[in-house]
Amino acid sequence: MDFSRQEYWGGLPFPSPGQNSGALNSDAEEYQPPIWKSYLYQLQQEAPRPKRIVCPGEVENRPKYYGREFHGIISREKADELLGGVEGAYILRESQRQPGCYTLALRFGNQTLNYRLFYDGKHFVGEKRFESIHDLVTDGLITLYIETKASEYISKMTTNPIYEHIGYATLLREKVSRRLSRSKNESRKASVTNEEHTAVEKISSLVRRAALTHNDNHFNYEKTHNFKVHTFRGPHWCEYCANFMWGLIAQGVRCSDCGLNVHKQCSKHVPNDCQPDLKRIKKVYCCDLTTLVKAHNTQRPMVVDICIREIEARGLKSEGLYRVSGFTEHIEDVKMAFDRDGEKADISASIYPDINIITGALKLYFRDLPIPVITYDTYSKFIEAAKISNADERLEAVHEVLMLLPPAHYETLRYLMIHLKKVTMNEKDNFMNAENLGIVFGPTLMRPPEDSTLTTLHDMRYQKLIVQILIENEDVLF
């Protein structure tokens, strides 16, 4: 791939130092982009280009996924001779010692390097998979060249990151914060995603993170980034160390929740400060709890607030509240309404007159969480606390474990327990006391880390007891 020499910022072209930044509109007109570090980009441009050494004759039994660069069964010495000392030259050969095994012979650094070659629909010698041998060799030459020329530089890339010193965001930060603050009582979705033609859409995830961090309406729960290996089309720079992300494919990782782009080695140093972007959050149900509340900029998942408001408005006296099930298809309708409409979902009595549909939708939300409200990390500690016979010691142990919950999980659990306490206060009408609710919510709020039916059955009485304790002592524990 022949990268142009135009500098890029977060994938968007930007003027070189000395040029004005008029290409960025609106609020960004006053904004001067950062000077990204170009050393690794220049090295990629200097890396040797692949030179395919074609076999002059037709080779019998040539694998259909290899081209004329395949020379059949030849020795290492013959391969070295064919490469002729030309930097970047390569051939493919079949091993003399192990027929059916294939080797890439590549000339680099005045020596011939031999790599075992594999194919599973794509070509690979390591983790990266390529559509063609040419791309594999191109990427390999870039990596070899950069790691040879800049090994010490690469080892020190993370020592002076721009991530915590984002001075270049200062001019935008104040304006973006004001824009977000004006939307304080509006939908988070409206405030972040509906401005498709503003500078906010054009700035990198790094600048967006800075703006949100300084927004007074932001609930500052800690959240780890959800990094996944990513192939960038066109030149990209790491938003942690400001260095170029080299190679043809899988040059770095991208957070699937906020869009932050960094080197794989830099991702280990990025703080747990992910600010999820609503454009990347596709649904409400089955979404990580902390991710959802940070994306919507709320203390708790909006589905919890909306359902509990509706239940307390018209259902506290309903017999068998939370124990009686609503129609499954109607509960699924509520789920789809939240996934589709978010906080604008209509779950009023005119649409769903049966309150058990709303309680069912709330329980389903908790069951669908990838990490339960009472997290896998704290599960065994809660179970051990429930086994303590002395009531005072047991309560103290439960309180200590509560403090280990992630903030968003703690806040959601606190709010739910306050609500369930109100349910028990109407026991004479709904016949639901703390023990009954413990039976319902125990397996809903906490699940063992290992998917074991035996463990689940064995722990059910302790799950029930934990929820019962939380309800009866919510004023003391939270």
Short mmCIF file of C-alpha atoms in Angstrom, two decimals:
data_model
loop_
_atom_site.label_atom_id
_atom_site.label_comp_id
_atom_site.label_asym_id
_atom_site.label_seq_id
_atom_site.Cartn_x
_atom_site.Cartn_y
_atom_site.Cartn_z
CA MET A 1 0.00 0.00 0.00
CA ASP A 2 1.48 3.32 -1.07
CA PHE A 3 0.62 5.85 1.64
CA SER A 4 0.57 9.46 0.50
CA ARG A 5 2.85 11.87 2.37
CA GLN A 6 -0.03 14.05 3.48
CA GLU A 7 -0.19 14.35 7.28
CA TYR A 8 -3.36 13.07 8.97
CA TRP A 9 -5.04 13.81 12.27
CA GLY A 10 -7.28 11.01 13.58
CA GLY A 11 -7.82 9.87 9.99
CA LEU A 12 -8.78 13.35 8.72
CA PRO A 13 -6.34 15.44 6.62
CA PHE A 14 -5.02 18.54 8.37
CA PRO A 15 -2.77 21.39 7.33
CA SER A 16 0.96 21.14 7.80
CA PRO A 17 2.57 23.39 10.45
CA GLY A 18 2.69 26.89 9.04
CA GLN A 19 -0.55 26.54 7.09
CA ASN A 20 -3.75 27.96 8.45
CA SER A 21 -6.42 25.62 9.78
CA GLY A 22 -9.32 27.08 7.82
CA ALA A 23 -10.20 23.60 6.57
CA LEU A 24 -11.87 22.91 9.93
CA ASN A 25 -15.17 24.75 10.23
CA SER A 26 -17.30 26.22 13.00
CA ASP A 27 -15.77 26.18 16.50
CA ALA A 28 -12.66 24.51 15.18
CA GLU A 29 -11.64 27.52 13.05
CA GLU A 30 -9.49 28.83 15.90
CA TYR A 31 -8.10 25.39 16.58
CA GLN A 32 -4.49 24.49 15.74
CA PRO A 33 -3.98 20.72 15.45
CA PRO A 34 -1.16 19.02 17.33
CA ILE A 35 2.09 18.20 15.60
CA TRP A 36 2.08 14.42 15.50
CA LYS A 37 5.45 12.68 15.65
CA SER A 38 6.47 11.77 12.11
CA TYR A 39 9.63 9.68 12.66
CA LEU A 40 7.95 6.25 12.37
CA TYR A 41 5.88 7.44 9.40
CA GLN A 42 9.07 8.47 7.61
CA LEU A 43 10.64 5.10 8.38
CA GLN A 44 7.63 3.31 6.88
CA GLN A 45 8.09 5.35 3.71
CA GLU A 46 11.75 4.32 3.60
CA ALA A 47 11.13 0.60 4.17
CA PRO A 48 12.19 -1.76 1.35
CA ARG A 49 9.49 -2.59 -1.18
CA PRO A 50 8.66 -6.24 -1.95
CA LYS A 51 10.28 -7.69 -5.08
CA ARG A 52 8.72 -10.94 -6.23
CA ILE A 53 11.17 -13.38 -7.79
CA VAL A 54 9.13 -15.26 -10.40
CA CYS A 55 9.78 -18.90 -11.21
CA PRO A 56 10.57 -19.14 -14.95
CA GLY A 57 8.83 -22.48 -15.41
CA GLU A 58 5.54 -24.02 -14.33
CA VAL A 59 5.83 -25.85 -11.00
CA GLU A 60 3.94 -29.09 -10.59
CA ASN A 61 1.53 -29.36 -7.66
CA ARG A 62 1.72 -25.64 -6.93
CA PRO A 63 -0.94 -24.77 -4.30
CA LYS A 64 -3.74 -22.83 -5.99
CA TYR A 65 -3.43 -19.99 -3.46
CA TYR A 66 0.21 -19.26 -4.42
CA GLY A 67 1.38 -17.50 -7.55
CA ARG A 68 4.50 -17.55 -9.75
CA GLU A 69 6.64 -16.64 -6.74
CA PHE A 70 6.35 -20.35 -5.74
CA HIS A 71 9.48 -22.29 -6.78
CA GLY A 72 8.59 -25.78 -5.59
CA ILE A 73 10.89 -27.99 -3.51
CA ILE A 74 14.25 -26.25 -3.27
CA SER A 75 16.94 -25.92 -0.61
CA ARG A 76 17.67 -22.87 1.53
CA GLU A 77 20.92 -22.40 -0.36
CA LYS A 78 19.10 -22.38 -3.71
CA ALA A 79 16.54 -19.91 -2.35
CA ASP A 80 19.36 -17.63 -1.16
CA GLU A 81 20.93 -17.81 -4.63
CA LEU A 82 17.63 -16.95 -6.35
CA LEU A 83 17.11 -13.88 -4.14
CA GLY A 84 20.45 -12.56 -5.39
CA GLY A 85 21.12 -10.33 -2.41
CA VAL A 86 18.35 -7.91 -3.45
CA GLU A 87 16.76 -6.18 -0.44
CA GLY A 88 13.04 -6.95 -0.26
CA ALA A 89 13.23 -9.86 -2.72
CA TYR A 90 11.15 -12.92 -1.82
CA ILE A 91 10.15 -16.36 -3.01
CA LEU A 92 8.00 -19.21 -1.70
CA ARG A 93 9.31 -22.75 -1.52
CA GLU A 94 8.26 -26.15 -0.30
CA SER A 95 10.39 -27.67 2.43
CA GLN A 96 12.76 -30.47 1.40
CA ARG A 97 12.64 -31.99 4.88
CA GLN A 98 8.89 -31.64 5.37
CA PRO A 99 6.94 -31.94 2.11
CA GLY A 100 3.62 -30.11 2.31
CA CYS A 101 5.13 -27.39 4.51
CA TYR A 102 5.82 -24.05 2.87
CA THR A 103 8.37 -21.35 3.59
CA LEU A 104 8.66 -17.66 2.77
CA ALA A 105 12.26 -16.76 1.98
CA LEU A 106 12.77 -13.01 2.32
CA ARG A 107 15.86 -10.89 1.82
CA PHE A 108 16.30 -8.23 4.52
CA GLY A 109 19.29 -6.69 6.26
CA ASN A 110 21.81 -8.39 3.97
CA GLN A 111 20.58 -11.84 4.97
CA THR A 112 17.90 -14.30 3.96
CA LEU A 113 15.14 -14.81 6.49
CA ASN A 114 12.97 -17.94 6.36
CA TYR A 115 9.46 -18.04 7.78
CA ARG A 116 7.06 -20.97 8.02
CA LEU A 117 4.05 -19.98 5.93
CA PHE A 118 0.42 -20.92 6.64
CA TYR A 119 -2.91 -20.56 4.85
CA ASP A 120 -6.44 -20.87 6.26
CA GLY A 121 -8.25 -18.75 3.70
CA LYS A 122 -5.71 -16.01 4.42
CA HIS A 123 -1.93 -16.03 4.48
CA PHE A 124 -0.02 -15.71 7.75
CA VAL A 125 3.26 -16.33 9.52
CA GLY A 126 2.15 -14.89 12.89
CA GLU A 127 -1.03 -13.31 14.30
CA LYS A 128 -1.84 -11.10 11.31
CA ARG A 129 -3.83 -12.56 8.39
CA PHE A 130 -3.40 -11.22 4.84
CA GLU A 131 -5.38 -11.49 1.63
CA SER A 132 -2.24 -11.78 -0.49
CA ILE A 133 1.41 -12.79 -0.14
CA HIS A 134 2.37 -9.36 -1.47
CA ASP A 135 0.57 -7.63 1.42
CA LEU A 136 2.11 -10.03 3.93
CA VAL A 137 5.62 -9.30 2.65
CA THR A 138 4.98 -5.54 2.48
CA ASP A 139 3.79 -5.48 6.09
CA GLY A 140 6.69 -7.71 7.16
CA LEU A 141 9.29 -5.47 5.53
CA ILE A 142 7.78 -2.39 7.17
CA THR A 143 7.80 -4.06 10.59
CA LEU A 144 11.33 -5.42 10.22
CA TYR A 145 12.67 -2.08 9.00
CA ILE A 146 11.01 -0.01 11.72
CA GLU A 147 11.88 -2.41 14.53
CA THR A 148 15.50 -2.57 13.30
CA LYS A 149 15.92 1.18 12.93
CA ALA A 150 13.86 2.34 15.90
CA SER A 151 13.78 -0.43 18.52
CA GLU A 152 14.98 1.87 21.30
CA TYR A 153 12.63 4.66 20.18
CA ILE A 154 9.65 2.24 20.21
CA SER A 155 10.54 0.96 23.69
CA LYS A 156 10.33 4.54 25.00
CA MET A 157 7.18 5.62 23.12
CA THR A 158 4.99 5.47 26.21
CA THR A 159 7.30 7.51 28.45
CA ASN A 160 6.07 10.94 27.32
CA PRO A 161 2.46 10.49 26.17
CA ILE A 162 0.24 13.30 24.93
CA TYR A 163 -2.80 11.57 26.43
CA GLU A 164 -2.57 13.23 29.85
CA HIS A 165 -1.31 16.53 28.45
CA ILE A 166 -3.84 17.34 25.80
CA GLY A 167 -3.17 21.06 25.60
CA TYR A 168 -4.26 21.09 21.99
CA ALA A 169 -7.84 20.41 23.18
CA THR A 170 -8.03 23.53 25.34
CA LEU A 171 -9.60 25.83 22.75
CA LEU A 172 -12.32 23.33 21.93
CA ARG A 173 -12.88 22.04 25.46
CA GLU A 174 -14.64 25.10 26.81
CA LYS A 175 -16.93 25.42 23.81
CA VAL A 176 -17.83 21.74 23.73
CA SER A 177 -18.52 21.76 27.48
CA ARG A 178 -20.87 24.73 27.08
CA ARG A 179 -22.69 22.96 24.28
CA LEU A 180 -23.08 19.82 26.38
CA SER A 181 -24.15 21.80 29.44
CA ARG A 182 -26.92 23.51 27.44
CA SER A 183 -28.35 20.04 26.89
CA LYS A 184 -28.32 19.20 30.61
CA ASN A 185 -31.99 18.24 30.70
CA GLU A 186 -32.07 16.74 27.21
CA SER A 187 -31.32 13.28 25.99
CA ARG A 188 -27.63 12.36 26.07
CA LYS A 189 -28.13 11.04 22.57
CA ALA A 190 -29.39 14.39 21.34
CA SER A 191 -26.49 16.27 22.88
CA VAL A 192 -23.76 14.08 21.48
CA THR A 193 -24.88 12.42 18.27
CA ASN A 194 -27.35 14.75 16.58
CA GLU A 195 -24.77 17.41 15.68
CA GLU A 196 -23.54 15.60 12.62
CA HIS A 197 -22.12 18.68 10.94
CA THR A 198 -20.41 20.37 13.87
CA ALA A 199 -16.77 20.37 14.87
CA VAL A 200 -17.59 17.95 17.70
CA GLU A 201 -18.17 15.26 15.08
CA LYS A 202 -14.81 16.01 13.48
CA ILE A 203 -12.60 16.05 16.53
CA SER A 204 -10.91 12.89 17.69
CA SER A 205 -12.15 10.70 20.52
CA LEU A 206 -9.31 12.15 22.59
CA VAL A 207 -10.66 15.70 22.36
CA ARG A 208 -14.20 14.43 23.01
CA ARG A 209 -12.92 12.66 26.12
CA ALA A 210 -11.38 15.90 27.38
CA ALA A 211 -14.56 17.85 26.78
CA LEU A 212 -16.76 15.34 28.57
CA THR A 213 -14.34 15.02 31.47
CA HIS A 214 -14.74 18.73 32.16
CA ASN A 215 -18.53 18.70 31.79
CA ASP A 216 -20.26 19.29 35.14
CA ASN A 217 -23.12 17.02 34.11
CA HIS A 218 -20.81 14.03 33.69
CA PHE A 219 -20.96 11.14 36.18
CA ASN A 220 -17.32 10.21 36.59
CA TYR A 221 -17.55 6.43 36.91
CA GLU A 222 -14.31 4.64 36.10
CA LYS A 223 -14.53 2.45 33.00
CA THR A 224 -11.90 0.40 31.21
CA HIS A 225 -11.54 0.77 27.46
CA ASN A 226 -12.84 -2.06 25.30
CA PHE A 227 -9.86 -2.33 22.95
CA LYS A 228 -9.99 -4.57 19.90
CA VAL A 229 -7.41 -5.07 17.15
CA HIS A 230 -8.24 -2.75 14.26
CA THR A 231 -7.09 -2.21 10.68
CA PHE A 232 -6.89 1.49 9.82
CA ARG A 233 -7.41 2.60 6.23
CA GLY A 234 -4.88 5.31 5.53
CA PRO A 235 -2.27 6.71 7.92
CA HIS A 236 -3.28 6.96 11.59
CA TRP A 237 -1.46 8.23 14.66
CA CYS A 238 -1.69 6.84 18.19
CA GLU A 239 -3.83 9.03 20.46
CA TYR A 240 -1.76 8.06 23.47
CA CYS A 241 1.87 8.56 22.38
CA ALA A 242 1.27 10.62 19.18
CA ASN A 243 3.42 8.26 17.12
CA PHE A 244 2.49 6.77 13.77
CA MET A 245 0.80 3.36 13.76
CA TRP A 246 2.82 1.41 11.22
CA GLY A 247 1.99 -1.54 9.01
CA LEU A 248 -0.66 -2.46 6.45
CA ILE A 249 -3.20 -4.16 8.72
CA ALA A 250 -3.90 -4.52 12.44
CA GLN A 251 -1.70 -1.49 13.11
CA GLY A 252 -3.23 -0.88 16.52
CA VAL A 253 -6.34 -1.21 18.62
CA ARG A 254 -9.56 0.80 18.81
CA CYS A 255 -11.92 1.09 21.77
CA SER A 256 -15.25 -0.20 20.48
CA ASP A 257 -17.09 1.96 23.06
CA CYS A 258 -15.44 5.38 22.59
CA GLY A 259 -13.32 5.05 19.44
CA LEU A 260 -9.92 5.77 20.99
CA ASN A 261 -7.13 4.62 18.63
CA VAL A 262 -3.78 3.57 20.13
CA HIS A 263 -0.87 1.19 19.64
CA LYS A 264 -1.39 -2.24 21.19
CA GLN A 265 1.56 -1.62 23.53
CA CYS A 266 0.19 1.82 24.46
CA SER A 267 -3.23 0.37 25.34
CA LYS A 268 -1.71 -1.12 28.50
CA HIS A 269 -0.95 2.38 29.78
CA VAL A 270 -4.25 4.12 28.95
CA PRO A 271 -6.20 5.05 32.13
CA ASN A 272 -9.62 3.56 32.84
CA ASP A 273 -11.41 6.67 31.62
CA CYS A 274 -13.43 5.45 28.64
CA GLN A 275 -16.22 7.87 27.68
CA PRO A 276 -18.57 5.72 25.57
CA ASP A 277 -20.03 7.32 22.46
CA LEU A 278 -23.75 6.74 21.94
CA LYS A 279 -23.12 6.22 18.22
CA ARG A 280 -21.26 3.04 19.16
CA ILE A 281 -23.76 1.74 21.73
CA LYS A 282 -26.29 -0.21 19.69
CA LYS A 283 -28.71 -1.28 22.41
CA VAL A 284 -29.78 -0.90 26.06
CA TYR A 285 -30.33 -4.53 27.03
CA CYS A 286 -27.28 -6.82 27.06
CA CYS A 287 -24.98 -3.77 27.25
CA ASP A 288 -22.38 -3.52 30.01
CA LEU A 289 -23.88 -1.50 32.88
CA THR A 290 -21.03 0.98 33.30
CA THR A 291 -20.74 1.44 29.53
CA LEU A 292 -24.44 2.27 29.28
CA VAL A 293 -24.53 4.83 32.11
CA LYS A 294 -21.40 6.59 30.86
CA ALA A 295 -22.75 6.70 27.30
CA HIS A 296 -26.03 8.23 28.49
CA ASN A 297 -24.33 10.34 31.18
CA THR A 298 -26.63 9.07 33.94
CA GLN A 299 -26.10 7.74 37.45
CA ARG A 300 -27.98 4.53 36.70
CA PRO A 301 -29.23 2.74 33.60
CA MET A 302 -32.21 4.68 32.30
CA VAL A 303 -34.27 1.49 32.00
CA VAL A 304 -33.97 1.00 35.78
CA ASP A 305 -35.11 4.55 36.55
CA ILE A 306 -38.00 4.52 34.08
CA CYS A 307 -39.32 1.10 35.08
CA ILE A 308 -39.11 1.80 38.81
CA ARG A 309 -40.88 5.18 38.37
CA GLU A 310 -43.69 3.45 36.50
CA ILE A 311 -43.96 0.63 39.05
CA GLU A 312 -44.03 3.01 42.02
CA ALA A 313 -46.60 5.21 40.29
CA ARG A 314 -49.17 2.46 39.73
CA GLY A 315 -48.04 -0.92 40.94
CA LEU A 316 -46.83 -1.01 44.55
CA LYS A 317 -50.07 -2.53 45.78
CA SER A 318 -50.31 -5.09 42.99
CA GLU A 319 -50.60 -8.62 44.39
CA GLY A 320 -47.51 -10.75 43.80
CA LEU A 321 -45.49 -7.81 42.48
CA TYR A 322 -42.28 -9.16 40.86
CA ARG A 323 -43.39 -12.75 41.62
CA VAL A 324 -46.20 -12.83 39.04
CA SER A 325 -44.92 -12.92 35.45
CA GLY A 326 -46.20 -10.84 32.57
CA PHE A 327 -46.65 -12.13 29.02
CA THR A 328 -43.24 -12.92 27.56
CA GLU A 329 -44.01 -11.38 24.15
CA HIS A 330 -45.10 -8.11 25.79
CA ILE A 331 -41.93 -8.07 27.93
CA GLU A 332 -39.91 -8.51 24.73
CA ASP A 333 -41.84 -5.56 23.24
CA VAL A 334 -40.72 -3.38 26.16
CA LYS A 335 -37.13 -4.57 25.69
CA MET A 336 -37.24 -3.66 21.99
CA ALA A 337 -38.78 -0.28 22.83
CA PHE A 338 -35.83 0.57 25.13
CA ASP A 339 -33.30 -0.73 22.59
CA ARG A 340 -34.94 1.33 19.86
CA ASP A 341 -36.06 4.51 21.65
CA GLY A 342 -33.89 4.66 24.78
CA GLU A 343 -35.25 7.00 27.42
CA LYS A 344 -38.11 7.98 25.09
CA ALA A 345 -39.60 4.48 25.31
CA ASP A 346 -43.29 4.62 26.25
CA ILE A 347 -44.17 2.07 28.94
CA SER A 348 -47.20 3.89 30.30
CA ALA A 349 -50.45 2.19 31.38
CA SER A 350 -52.10 3.13 28.10
CA ILE A 351 -49.60 0.90 26.25
CA TYR A 352 -48.92 -1.76 28.91
CA PRO A 353 -51.77 -1.80 31.46
CA ASP A 354 -50.41 -4.96 33.16
CA ILE A 355 -47.73 -3.80 35.63
CA ASN A 356 -46.25 -7.32 35.60
CA ILE A 357 -44.99 -6.62 32.07
CA ILE A 358 -42.93 -3.71 33.43
CA THR A 359 -41.58 -5.72 36.39
CA GLY A 360 -40.74 -8.52 33.96
CA ALA A 361 -38.88 -6.10 31.68
CA LEU A 362 -36.86 -4.80 34.63
CA LYS A 363 -35.93 -8.31 35.77
CA LEU A 364 -35.01 -9.22 32.20
CA TYR A 365 -32.70 -6.21 32.00
CA PHE A 366 -30.80 -7.42 35.08
CA ARG A 367 -30.65 -11.00 33.78
CA ASP A 368 -29.32 -9.87 30.40
CA LEU A 369 -26.40 -7.91 31.83
CA PRO A 370 -23.08 -9.42 30.64
CA ILE A 371 -21.69 -8.68 34.12
CA PRO A 372 -24.38 -8.97 36.84
CA VAL A 373 -25.18 -6.08 39.17
CA ILE A 374 -23.40 -8.07 41.89
CA THR A 375 -20.30 -8.72 39.83
CA TYR A 376 -18.50 -12.01 39.26
CA ASP A 377 -15.51 -10.61 41.16
CA THR A 378 -17.55 -10.09 44.32
CA TYR A 379 -19.87 -13.10 44.04
CA SER A 380 -17.91 -15.53 46.21
CA LYS A 381 -17.29 -12.85 48.85
CA PHE A 382 -21.04 -12.20 49.14
CA ILE A 383 -21.74 -15.93 49.41
CA GLU A 384 -19.11 -16.28 52.16
CA ALA A 385 -20.61 -13.30 54.00
CA ALA A 386 -24.06 -14.91 53.83
CA LYS A 387 -22.69 -18.03 55.55
CA ILE A 388 -21.63 -16.09 58.68
CA SER A 389 -23.95 -17.11 61.55
CA ASN A 390 -23.60 -14.00 63.71
CA ALA A 391 -26.04 -11.39 62.36
CA ASP A 392 -23.92 -8.33 63.21
CA GLU A 393 -20.75 -9.82 61.77
CA ARG A 394 -22.65 -10.92 58.67
CA LEU A 395 -24.00 -7.40 58.14
CA GLU A 396 -20.51 -5.93 58.51
CA ALA A 397 -19.12 -8.46 56.03
CA VAL A 398 -21.84 -7.64 53.49
CA HIS A 399 -21.08 -3.93 53.86
CA GLU A 400 -17.39 -4.53 53.23
CA VAL A 401 -18.10 -6.46 50.03
CA LEU A 402 -20.53 -3.77 48.83
CA MET A 403 -17.62 -1.33 48.88
CA LEU A 404 -15.85 -3.49 46.29
CA LEU A 405 -18.58 -3.07 43.66
CA PRO A 406 -17.87 -0.75 40.71
CA PRO A 407 -19.53 2.65 41.38
CA ALA A 408 -22.22 2.28 38.70
CA HIS A 409 -23.13 -1.20 39.99
CA TYR A 410 -23.20 0.04 43.59
CA GLU A 411 -25.46 2.99 42.70
CA THR A 412 -27.83 0.79 40.69
CA LEU A 413 -28.06 -1.74 43.53
CA ARG A 414 -28.62 1.02 46.09
CA TYR A 415 -31.46 2.53 44.07
CA LEU A 416 -33.08 -0.87 43.50
CA MET A 417 -32.93 -1.75 47.21
CA ILE A 418 -34.60 1.53 48.17
CA HIS A 419 -37.36 0.66 45.71
CA LEU A 420 -37.73 -2.92 46.96
CA LYS A 421 -37.95 -1.60 50.53
CA LYS A 422 -40.95 0.46 49.38
CA VAL A 423 -42.44 -2.73 47.91
CA THR A 424 -42.15 -4.48 51.30
CA MET A 425 -43.85 -1.51 52.99
CA ASN A 426 -46.96 -2.42 50.97
CA GLU A 427 -46.82 -6.10 51.96
CA LYS A 428 -50.39 -6.14 53.25
CA ASP A 429 -51.59 -5.46 49.70
CA ASN A 430 -48.94 -7.09 47.49
CA PHE A 431 -47.95 -9.97 49.82
CA MET A 432 -44.26 -9.45 48.99
CA ASN A 433 -41.85 -9.28 51.92
CA ALA A 434 -38.03 -9.10 51.84
CA GLU A 435 -37.68 -12.88 51.84
CA ASN A 436 -40.04 -13.30 48.88
CA LEU A 437 -38.21 -10.60 46.94
CA GLY A 438 -34.91 -12.28 47.84
CA ILE A 439 -36.14 -15.47 46.18
CA VAL A 440 -37.05 -13.51 43.04
CA PHE A 441 -34.01 -11.22 42.81
CA GLY A 442 -31.25 -13.46 44.22
CA PRO A 443 -30.46 -15.29 40.97
CA THR A 444 -31.37 -12.19 38.96
CA LEU A 445 -28.78 -9.90 40.56
CA MET A 446 -25.97 -12.40 41.18
CA ARG A 447 -24.62 -15.34 39.22
CA PRO A 448 -21.58 -17.54 39.88
CA PRO A 449 -18.58 -16.86 37.59
CA GLU A 450 -18.52 -20.48 36.42
CA ASP A 451 -21.58 -21.64 34.51
CA SER A 452 -22.36 -24.50 36.89
CA THR A 453 -25.91 -25.65 37.55
CA LEU A 454 -24.74 -27.45 40.68
CA THR A 455 -23.12 -24.28 42.10
CA THR A 456 -26.21 -22.24 41.26
CA LEU A 457 -28.53 -24.67 43.04
CA HIS A 458 -26.22 -24.90 46.05
CA ASP A 459 -25.93 -21.09 46.35
CA MET A 460 -29.61 -20.19 45.84
CA ARG A 461 -30.41 -19.90 49.55
CA TYR A 462 -27.40 -17.62 50.07
CA GLN A 463 -28.35 -15.50 47.05
CA LYS A 464 -31.81 -15.10 48.53
CA LEU A 465 -30.36 -14.22 51.94
CA ILE A 466 -28.02 -11.57 50.52
CA VAL A 467 -30.85 -9.76 48.73
CA GLN A 468 -33.07 -10.07 51.82
CA ILE A 469 -30.32 -8.52 53.97
CA LEU A 470 -29.79 -5.71 51.45
CA ILE A 471 -33.51 -4.86 51.43
CA GLU A 472 -34.04 -5.02 55.18
CA ASN A 473 -30.90 -2.99 55.94
CA GLU A 474 -30.74 -0.66 52.93
CA ASP A 475 -30.69 2.42 55.16
CA VAL A 476 -27.64 1.10 57.03
CA LEU A 477 -25.73 -0.59 54.20
CA PHE A 478 -25.91 2.13 51.56
#
